Amino acid sequence: MSKFWSAIVHELTPYVPGEQPKLTNLVKLNTNENPYGPSPKVLAALEAEVADSLRLYPDPTSAKLVQAVAKFYNVPATHVFVGNGSDEVLAHTFQALLKHDQPILFPDITYSFYPVYCGLYGIEYQTIALNDEFQIDVSDYKRPNGGIIFPNPNAPTGCGLPLAEIERLLEVNTESVVVVDEAYVDFGAESVVGLVARYPNLLVTHTMSKARSLAGLRVGYAIGQPPLIEALTRVKDSFNSYPLDRFAISGATAAIEDKAYFEETCRKVVATRQALVRELQALGFFVLPSVANFIFARHGKRSGDELAASLRARNIIVRHFSKPARISDFLRITIGTDAQSQALVKALKDILIH
């Protein structure tokens, strides 16, 4: 604490990101990074940016990337907003579209950055409990609100919400913005981007960190009708008029354009996820149905913190959430390579027999 802090700083509870340990021979399954590197076309694009042009500011509109995203999703460029990772896009969204008189709604078990944004921007919120199957029930959101936000698939559960259910919510919630955070959608969930043209209050956010292997480049985007995009742009241009650098624009554009590589790596992650679920179930784990690049699992006889600590002692790290108590025995396990999955299973077998 310091006397020089602004009043709001004293009240903040910052988000705690996944650990990035500096350990050798580490099996890192805690932050949902893609186990496969970015497209070779991305690397070539980044190399091409190492030039005298780095002395110049980047395009403040990131037009090349905006056009690539628009083409990929078959939407007008006026429907696309880009920023430094989906976290920045979400931050602008909270400030531009979710700060109203009534509280916003989101699940009680979800991306833990949401309440942090609310604290930063002074936004009231209410959490809606997941049902007994750890699923979002859209009927619970049919109440007055200043906005609704949830990930699909949800995090950390990995459970997906069918497209028809989200449309059912949009049909009855017409007076506030509905934000669908699709950070993990490319691993098996149904995207709602196709609904944007019909619902002026729908905003869909995406990240390049997961399915396109660019967590180190920090690129995210949103898709919505022009009035929503304009609101985000007004906030962005009041905060940072050059959000994406030349490397981010070029690398992300190349990643979006290499559809074949994107689809291939997604298929590999899904196949590994399916095999890992079967092996964990055989070891006595209860695994929630996942359509993400991670799984959420608990063992019937061992606590979550015990398993996480035992794995760490074997240089394997997974994510364990001690709160809320309802999920304290679960581990969130990133889908790695087949070799990493086998190392995990081998370690768990050793732990469970002792």
GROMACS .gro file of C-alpha atoms in nm:
model
  354
    1MET     CA    1   0.000   0.000   0.000
    2SER     CA    2   0.108   0.356  -0.063
    3LYS     CA    3  -0.025   0.703   0.000
    4PHE     CA    4   0.032   0.769  -0.371
    5TRP     CA    5  -0.222   0.510  -0.485
    6SER     CA    6  -0.551   0.623  -0.631
    7ALA     CA    7  -0.850   0.520  -0.420
    8ILE     CA    8  -0.957   0.250  -0.664
    9VAL     CA    9  -0.623   0.068  -0.638
   10HIS     CA   10  -0.688  -0.013  -0.273
   11GLU     CA   11  -1.010  -0.193  -0.368
   12LEU     CA   12  -0.879  -0.402  -0.657
   13THR     CA   13  -0.830  -0.779  -0.644
   14PRO     CA   14  -0.621  -0.846  -0.956
   15TYR     CA   15  -0.657  -1.152  -1.176
   16VAL     CA   16  -0.397  -1.423  -1.110
   17PRO     CA   17  -0.273  -1.574  -1.438
   18GLY     CA   18  -0.157  -1.930  -1.478
   19GLU     CA   19   0.195  -1.994  -1.361
   20GLN     CA   20   0.482  -1.976  -1.611
   21PRO     CA   21   0.754  -2.162  -1.419
   22LYS     CA   22   1.117  -2.178  -1.529
   23LEU     CA   23   1.171  -2.550  -1.481
   24THR     CA   24   1.358  -2.793  -1.700
   25ASN     CA   25   1.192  -3.106  -1.841
   26LEU     CA   26   0.853  -2.958  -1.758
   27VAL     CA   27   0.521  -3.101  -1.878
   28LYS     CA   28   0.323  -2.778  -1.880
   29LEU     CA   29  -0.051  -2.841  -1.880
   30ASN     CA   30  -0.178  -2.544  -1.680
   31THR     CA   31  -0.246  -2.247  -1.912
   32ASN     CA   32  -0.429  -2.391  -2.213
   33GLU     CA   33  -0.160  -2.303  -2.462
   34ASN     CA   34  -0.158  -2.490  -2.791
   35PRO     CA   35   0.097  -2.774  -2.787
   36TYR     CA   36   0.175  -2.711  -3.153
   37GLY     CA   37   0.368  -2.412  -3.280
   38PRO     CA   38   0.218  -2.148  -3.506
   39SER     CA   39   0.180  -2.195  -3.878
   40PRO     CA   40   0.507  -2.173  -4.074
   41LYS     CA   41   0.339  -1.892  -4.267
   42VAL     CA   42   0.319  -1.694  -3.942
   43LEU     CA   43   0.692  -1.730  -3.885
   44ALA     CA   44   0.762  -1.616  -4.241
   45ALA     CA   45   0.536  -1.315  -4.196
   46LEU     CA   46   0.712  -1.218  -3.872
   47GLU     CA   47   1.054  -1.243  -4.035
   48ALA     CA   48   0.936  -1.016  -4.316
   49GLU     CA   49   0.847  -0.747  -4.061
   50VAL     CA   50   1.208  -0.716  -3.942
   51ALA     CA   51   1.279  -0.413  -4.155
   52ASP     CA   52   1.337  -0.038  -4.151
   53SER     CA   53   0.959   0.010  -4.133
   54LEU     CA   54   0.973  -0.066  -3.760
   55ARG     CA   55   1.058   0.302  -3.709
   56LEU     CA   56   0.704   0.384  -3.823
   57TYR     CA   57   0.383   0.345  -3.625
   58PRO     CA   58   0.166   0.048  -3.724
   59ASP     CA   59  -0.170   0.092  -3.894
   60PRO     CA   60  -0.399   0.220  -3.614
   61THR     CA   61  -0.695   0.038  -3.771
   62SER     CA   62  -0.510  -0.293  -3.827
   63ALA     CA   63  -0.697  -0.300  -4.158
   64LYS     CA   64  -0.509  -0.599  -4.300
   65LEU     CA   65  -0.600  -0.817  -4.002
   66VAL     CA   66  -0.956  -0.684  -3.984
   67GLN     CA   67  -1.008  -0.775  -4.350
   68ALA     CA   68  -0.864  -1.125  -4.293
   69VAL     CA   69  -1.094  -1.189  -3.996
   70ALA     CA   70  -1.394  -1.056  -4.188
   71LYS     CA   71  -1.318  -1.283  -4.483
   72PHE     CA   72  -1.270  -1.590  -4.263
   73TYR     CA   73  -1.607  -1.545  -4.093
   74ASN     CA   74  -1.785  -1.404  -4.398
   75VAL     CA   75  -1.887  -1.082  -4.225
   76PRO     CA   76  -1.835  -0.717  -4.324
   77ALA     CA   77  -1.514  -0.554  -4.205
   78THR     CA   78  -1.730  -0.303  -4.016
   79HIS     CA   79  -1.832  -0.593  -3.790
   80VAL     CA   80  -1.475  -0.660  -3.666
   81PHE     CA   81  -1.270  -0.508  -3.383
   82VAL     CA   82  -0.915  -0.618  -3.294
   83GLY     CA   83  -0.701  -0.569  -2.985
   84ASN     CA   84  -0.409  -0.691  -2.775
   85GLY     CA   85  -0.542  -1.034  -2.686
   86SER     CA   86  -0.904  -1.107  -2.605
   87ASP     CA   87  -0.840  -0.980  -2.252
   88GLU     CA   88  -0.798  -0.624  -2.384
   89VAL     CA   89  -1.098  -0.669  -2.613
   90LEU     CA   90  -1.300  -0.785  -2.313
   91ALA     CA   91  -1.172  -0.496  -2.101
   92HIS     CA   92  -1.297  -0.249  -2.362
   93THR     CA   93  -1.623  -0.441  -2.382
   94PHE     CA   94  -1.687  -0.413  -2.009
   95GLN     CA   95  -1.622  -0.041  -2.017
   96ALA     CA   96  -1.802   0.036  -2.344
   97LEU     CA   97  -2.104  -0.195  -2.334
   98LEU     CA   98  -2.158  -0.342  -1.986
   99LYS     CA   99  -2.146  -0.043  -1.752
  100HIS     CA  100  -2.513   0.038  -1.687
  101ASP     CA  101  -2.746   0.093  -1.394
  102GLN     CA  102  -2.846  -0.272  -1.357
  103PRO     CA  103  -2.596  -0.549  -1.270
  104ILE     CA  104  -2.451  -0.769  -1.539
  105LEU     CA  105  -2.487  -1.146  -1.521
  106PHE     CA  106  -2.231  -1.424  -1.562
  107PRO     CA  107  -2.183  -1.779  -1.425
  108ASP     CA  108  -2.055  -1.841  -1.075
  109ILE     CA  109  -1.792  -2.076  -1.213
  110THR     CA  110  -1.635  -1.909  -1.514
  111TYR     CA  111  -1.341  -1.701  -1.635
  112SER     CA  112  -1.216  -1.533  -1.320
  113PHE     CA  113  -1.118  -1.213  -1.501
  114TYR     CA  114  -1.484  -1.107  -1.529
  115PRO     CA  115  -1.523  -0.993  -1.166
  116VAL     CA  116  -1.183  -0.824  -1.192
  117TYR     CA  117  -1.305  -0.609  -1.481
  118CYS     CA  118  -1.615  -0.526  -1.279
  119GLY     CA  119  -1.402  -0.412  -0.988
  120LEU     CA  120  -1.182  -0.199  -1.211
  121TYR     CA  121  -1.470  -0.026  -1.388
  122GLY     CA  122  -1.716  -0.010  -1.099
  123ILE     CA  123  -1.970  -0.245  -1.257
  124GLU     CA  124  -2.225  -0.423  -1.043
  125TYR     CA  125  -2.269  -0.791  -1.117
  126GLN     CA  126  -2.459  -1.101  -1.013
  127THR     CA  127  -2.334  -1.455  -1.058
  128ILE     CA  128  -2.569  -1.729  -1.177
  129ALA     CA  129  -2.497  -2.077  -1.044
  130LEU     CA  130  -2.421  -2.352  -1.291
  131ASN     CA  131  -2.667  -2.639  -1.263
  132ASP     CA  132  -2.590  -2.973  -1.099
  133GLU     CA  133  -2.418  -3.092  -1.417
  134PHE     CA  134  -2.194  -2.780  -1.418
  135GLN     CA  135  -2.379  -2.647  -1.722
  136ILE     CA  136  -2.515  -2.300  -1.799
  137ASP     CA  137  -2.896  -2.294  -1.797
  138VAL     CA  138  -3.006  -1.997  -2.008
  139SER     CA  139  -3.345  -1.992  -1.835
  140ASP     CA  140  -3.166  -1.861  -1.525
  141TYR     CA  141  -3.061  -1.549  -1.719
  142LYS     CA  142  -3.414  -1.435  -1.798
  143ARG     CA  143  -3.412  -1.149  -1.551
  144PRO     CA  144  -3.344  -0.773  -1.570
  145ASN     CA  145  -2.976  -0.705  -1.633
  146GLY     CA  146  -2.723  -0.457  -1.762
  147GLY     CA  147  -2.564  -0.721  -1.985
  148ILE     CA  148  -2.479  -1.090  -1.997
  149ILE     CA  149  -2.140  -1.247  -2.056
  150PHE     CA  150  -2.022  -1.607  -2.054
  151PRO     CA  151  -1.759  -1.819  -2.229
  152ASN     CA  152  -1.867  -2.089  -2.471
  153PRO     CA  153  -1.721  -2.338  -2.402
  154ASN     CA  154  -1.724  -2.230  -2.041
  155ALA     CA  155  -1.399  -2.208  -1.849
  156PRO     CA  156  -1.275  -2.385  -1.648
  157THR     CA  157  -1.539  -2.655  -1.704
  158GLY     CA  158  -1.494  -2.695  -2.080
  159CYS     CA  159  -1.868  -2.754  -2.125
  160GLY     CA  160  -2.032  -2.614  -2.437
  161LEU     CA  161  -2.371  -2.453  -2.479
  162PRO     CA  162  -2.568  -2.548  -2.794
  163LEU     CA  163  -2.627  -2.277  -3.050
  164ALA     CA  164  -3.004  -2.311  -3.013
  165GLU     CA  165  -2.981  -2.237  -2.640
  166ILE     CA  166  -2.784  -1.918  -2.697
  167GLU     CA  167  -3.034  -1.806  -2.960
  168ARG     CA  168  -3.315  -1.876  -2.713
  169LEU     CA  169  -3.142  -1.638  -2.471
  170LEU     CA  170  -3.098  -1.373  -2.739
  171GLU     CA  171  -3.464  -1.390  -2.832
  172VAL     CA  172  -3.577  -1.295  -2.481
  173ASN     CA  173  -3.287  -1.067  -2.384
  174THR     CA  174  -3.315  -0.782  -2.634
  175GLU     CA  175  -3.252  -0.478  -2.415
  176SER     CA  176  -2.889  -0.538  -2.318
  177VAL     CA  177  -2.573  -0.674  -2.475
  178VAL     CA  178  -2.500  -1.047  -2.472
  179VAL     CA  179  -2.127  -1.122  -2.495
  180VAL     CA  180  -2.024  -1.474  -2.590
  181ASP     CA  181  -1.656  -1.530  -2.518
  182GLU     CA  182  -1.547  -1.794  -2.771
  183ALA     CA  183  -1.184  -1.832  -2.664
  184TYR     CA  184  -1.206  -2.213  -2.695
  185VAL     CA  185  -1.484  -2.258  -2.950
  186ASP     CA  186  -1.263  -2.402  -3.225
  187PHE     CA  187  -1.208  -2.730  -3.041
  188GLY     CA  188  -1.562  -2.859  -3.080
  189ALA     CA  189  -1.825  -2.606  -2.969
  190GLU     CA  190  -2.078  -2.425  -3.190
  191SER     CA  191  -1.992  -2.064  -3.275
  192VAL     CA  192  -2.258  -1.795  -3.265
  193VAL     CA  193  -2.086  -1.565  -3.515
  194GLY     CA  194  -2.353  -1.662  -3.769
  195LEU     CA  195  -2.616  -1.502  -3.543
  196VAL     CA  196  -2.454  -1.157  -3.536
  197ALA     CA  197  -2.639  -1.036  -3.846
  198ARG     CA  198  -2.976  -1.107  -3.680
  199TYR     CA  199  -2.909  -0.984  -3.327
  200PRO     CA  200  -2.783  -0.626  -3.286
  201ASN     CA  201  -2.703  -0.686  -2.917
  202LEU     CA  202  -2.473  -0.987  -2.974
  203LEU     CA  203  -2.096  -0.947  -2.944
  204VAL     CA  204  -1.865  -1.245  -2.995
  205THR     CA  205  -1.505  -1.234  -2.874
  206HIS     CA  206  -1.216  -1.453  -2.988
  207THR     CA  207  -0.849  -1.501  -2.912
  208MET     CA  208  -0.557  -1.601  -3.131
  209SER     CA  209  -0.384  -1.757  -2.828
  210LYS     CA  210  -0.548  -2.099  -2.834
  211ALA     CA  211  -0.644  -2.255  -3.166
  212ARG     CA  212  -0.395  -2.046  -3.364
  213SER     CA  213  -0.097  -2.093  -3.130
  214LEU     CA  214  -0.022  -1.722  -3.082
  215ALA     CA  215  -0.040  -1.681  -2.703
  216GLY     CA  216   0.296  -1.501  -2.715
  217LEU     CA  217   0.181  -1.248  -2.976
  218ARG     CA  218  -0.130  -1.117  -2.792
  219VAL     CA  219  -0.408  -1.076  -3.047
  220GLY     CA  220  -0.783  -1.095  -2.998
  221TYR     CA  221  -1.090  -0.971  -3.180
  222ALA     CA  222  -1.463  -0.915  -3.151
  223ILE     CA  223  -1.742  -0.955  -3.404
  224GLY     CA  224  -2.068  -0.761  -3.375
  225GLN     CA  225  -2.284  -0.512  -3.555
  226PRO     CA  226  -2.129  -0.167  -3.627
  227PRO     CA  227  -2.279   0.023  -3.327
  228LEU     CA  228  -2.114  -0.225  -3.087
  229ILE     CA  229  -1.785  -0.210  -3.278
  230GLU     CA  230  -1.797   0.170  -3.276
  231ALA     CA  231  -1.834   0.169  -2.898
  232LEU     CA  232  -1.524  -0.049  -2.861
  233THR     CA  233  -1.331   0.170  -3.105
  234ARG     CA  234  -1.424   0.487  -2.916
  235VAL     CA  235  -1.289   0.338  -2.594
  236LYS     CA  236  -0.978   0.203  -2.768
  237ASP     CA  237  -0.897   0.537  -2.928
  238SER     CA  238  -0.935   0.705  -2.589
  239PHE     CA  239  -0.687   0.460  -2.439
  240ASN     CA  240  -0.437   0.347  -2.705
  241SER     CA  241  -0.477   0.444  -3.069
  242TYR     CA  242  -0.208   0.197  -3.187
  243PRO     CA  243  -0.304  -0.125  -3.006
  244LEU     CA  244  -0.145  -0.383  -3.235
  245ASP     CA  245   0.216  -0.362  -3.349
  246ARG     CA  246   0.342  -0.456  -3.693
  247PHE     CA  247   0.442  -0.806  -3.586
  248ALA     CA  248   0.102  -0.878  -3.433
  249ILE     CA  249  -0.086  -0.755  -3.738
  250SER     CA  250   0.124  -0.954  -3.985
  251GLY     CA  251   0.154  -1.270  -3.779
  252ALA     CA  252  -0.214  -1.284  -3.688
  253THR     CA  253  -0.316  -1.218  -4.048
  254ALA     CA  254  -0.102  -1.509  -4.168
  255ALA     CA  255  -0.252  -1.734  -3.898
  256ILE     CA  256  -0.609  -1.648  -4.000
  257GLU     CA  257  -0.530  -1.705  -4.367
  258ASP     CA  258  -0.371  -2.049  -4.311
  259LYS     CA  259  -0.699  -2.231  -4.258
  260ALA     CA  260  -0.555  -2.576  -4.336
  261TYR     CA  261  -0.293  -2.556  -4.059
  262PHE     CA  262  -0.551  -2.423  -3.814
  263GLU     CA  263  -0.789  -2.710  -3.885
  264GLU     CA  264  -0.513  -2.972  -3.869
  265THR     CA  265  -0.388  -2.866  -3.526
  266CYS     CA  266  -0.743  -2.843  -3.390
  267ARG     CA  267  -0.811  -3.199  -3.506
  268LYS     CA  268  -0.495  -3.323  -3.335
  269VAL     CA  269  -0.588  -3.154  -3.006
  270VAL     CA  270  -0.940  -3.300  -3.018
  271ALA     CA  271  -0.808  -3.650  -3.085
  272THR     CA  272  -0.564  -3.626  -2.794
  273ARG     CA  273  -0.840  -3.491  -2.568
  274GLN     CA  274  -1.068  -3.783  -2.648
  275ALA     CA  275  -0.794  -4.038  -2.579
  276LEU     CA  276  -0.694  -3.869  -2.253
  277VAL     CA  277  -1.055  -3.863  -2.128
  278ARG     CA  278  -1.082  -4.238  -2.180
  279GLU     CA  279  -0.758  -4.304  -1.992
  280LEU     CA  280  -0.852  -4.080  -1.701
  281GLN     CA  281  -1.193  -4.239  -1.671
  282ALA     CA  282  -1.022  -4.578  -1.654
  283LEU     CA  283  -0.822  -4.444  -1.359
  284GLY     CA  284  -1.137  -4.349  -1.170
  285PHE     CA  285  -1.168  -3.985  -1.271
  286PHE     CA  286  -1.498  -3.807  -1.333
  287VAL     CA  287  -1.445  -3.587  -1.638
  288LEU     CA  288  -1.688  -3.318  -1.747
  289PRO     CA  289  -1.779  -3.329  -2.119
  290SER     CA  290  -1.532  -3.092  -2.283
  291VAL     CA  291  -1.534  -2.918  -2.620
  292ALA     CA  292  -1.229  -2.709  -2.531
  293ASN     CA  293  -0.853  -2.768  -2.543
  294PHE     CA  294  -0.861  -2.868  -2.176
  295ILE     CA  295  -1.057  -3.099  -1.950
  296PHE     CA  296  -1.195  -3.057  -1.600
  297ALA     CA  297  -1.162  -3.372  -1.392
  298ARG     CA  298  -1.174  -3.496  -1.033
  299HIS     CA  299  -1.082  -3.827  -0.876
  300GLY     CA  300  -1.318  -4.015  -0.650
  301LYS     CA  301  -1.061  -4.079  -0.376
  302ARG     CA  302  -0.793  -3.811  -0.403
  303SER     CA  303  -0.829  -3.436  -0.347
  304GLY     CA  304  -0.746  -3.184  -0.614
  305ASP     CA  305  -0.472  -3.010  -0.420
  306GLU     CA  306  -0.307  -3.342  -0.334
  307LEU     CA  307  -0.304  -3.453  -0.697
  308ALA     CA  308  -0.178  -3.117  -0.821
  309ALA     CA  309   0.107  -3.119  -0.567
  310SER     CA  310   0.199  -3.479  -0.647
  311LEU     CA  311   0.207  -3.405  -1.018
  312ARG     CA  312   0.418  -3.096  -0.964
  313ALA     CA  313   0.670  -3.304  -0.771
  314ARG     CA  314   0.703  -3.503  -1.094
  315ASN     CA  315   0.751  -3.186  -1.306
  316ILE     CA  316   0.396  -3.190  -1.440
  317ILE     CA  317   0.185  -2.881  -1.370
  318VAL     CA  318  -0.190  -2.852  -1.407
  319ARG     CA  319  -0.430  -2.582  -1.285
  320HIS     CA  320  -0.604  -2.626  -0.952
  321PHE     CA  321  -0.868  -2.382  -0.824
  322SER     CA  322  -0.921  -2.390  -0.449
  323LYS     CA  323  -1.232  -2.170  -0.477
  324PRO     CA  324  -1.521  -2.203  -0.498
  325ALA     CA  325  -1.540  -2.514  -0.281
  326ARG     CA  326  -1.767  -2.681  -0.535
  327ILE     CA  327  -1.474  -2.726  -0.774
  328SER     CA  328  -1.187  -2.760  -0.526
  329ASP     CA  329  -1.129  -3.127  -0.611
  330PHE     CA  330  -1.115  -3.066  -0.986
  331LEU     CA  331  -0.804  -3.027  -1.195
  332ARG     CA  332  -0.807  -2.828  -1.518
  333ILE     CA  333  -0.574  -3.012  -1.752
  334THR     CA  334  -0.457  -2.856  -2.077
  335ILE     CA  335  -0.448  -3.091  -2.375
  336GLY     CA  336  -0.087  -3.127  -2.476
  337THR     CA  337   0.083  -3.358  -2.723
  338ASP     CA  338   0.022  -3.731  -2.712
  339ALA     CA  339   0.360  -3.771  -2.541
  340GLN     CA  340   0.266  -3.518  -2.273
  341SER     CA  341  -0.065  -3.694  -2.216
  342GLN     CA  342   0.111  -4.025  -2.171
  343ALA     CA  343   0.354  -3.869  -1.923
  344LEU     CA  344   0.055  -3.737  -1.728
  345VAL     CA  345  -0.124  -4.072  -1.726
  346LYS     CA  346   0.193  -4.255  -1.622
  347ALA     CA  347   0.247  -4.012  -1.334
  348LEU     CA  348  -0.116  -4.042  -1.220
  349LYS     CA  349  -0.095  -4.421  -1.219
  350ASP     CA  350   0.212  -4.400  -0.999
  351ILE     CA  351   0.045  -4.149  -0.765
  352LEU     CA  352  -0.278  -4.347  -0.732
  353ILE     CA  353  -0.111  -4.675  -0.636
  354HIS     CA  354   0.074  -4.515  -0.343
   0.00000   0.00000   0.00000
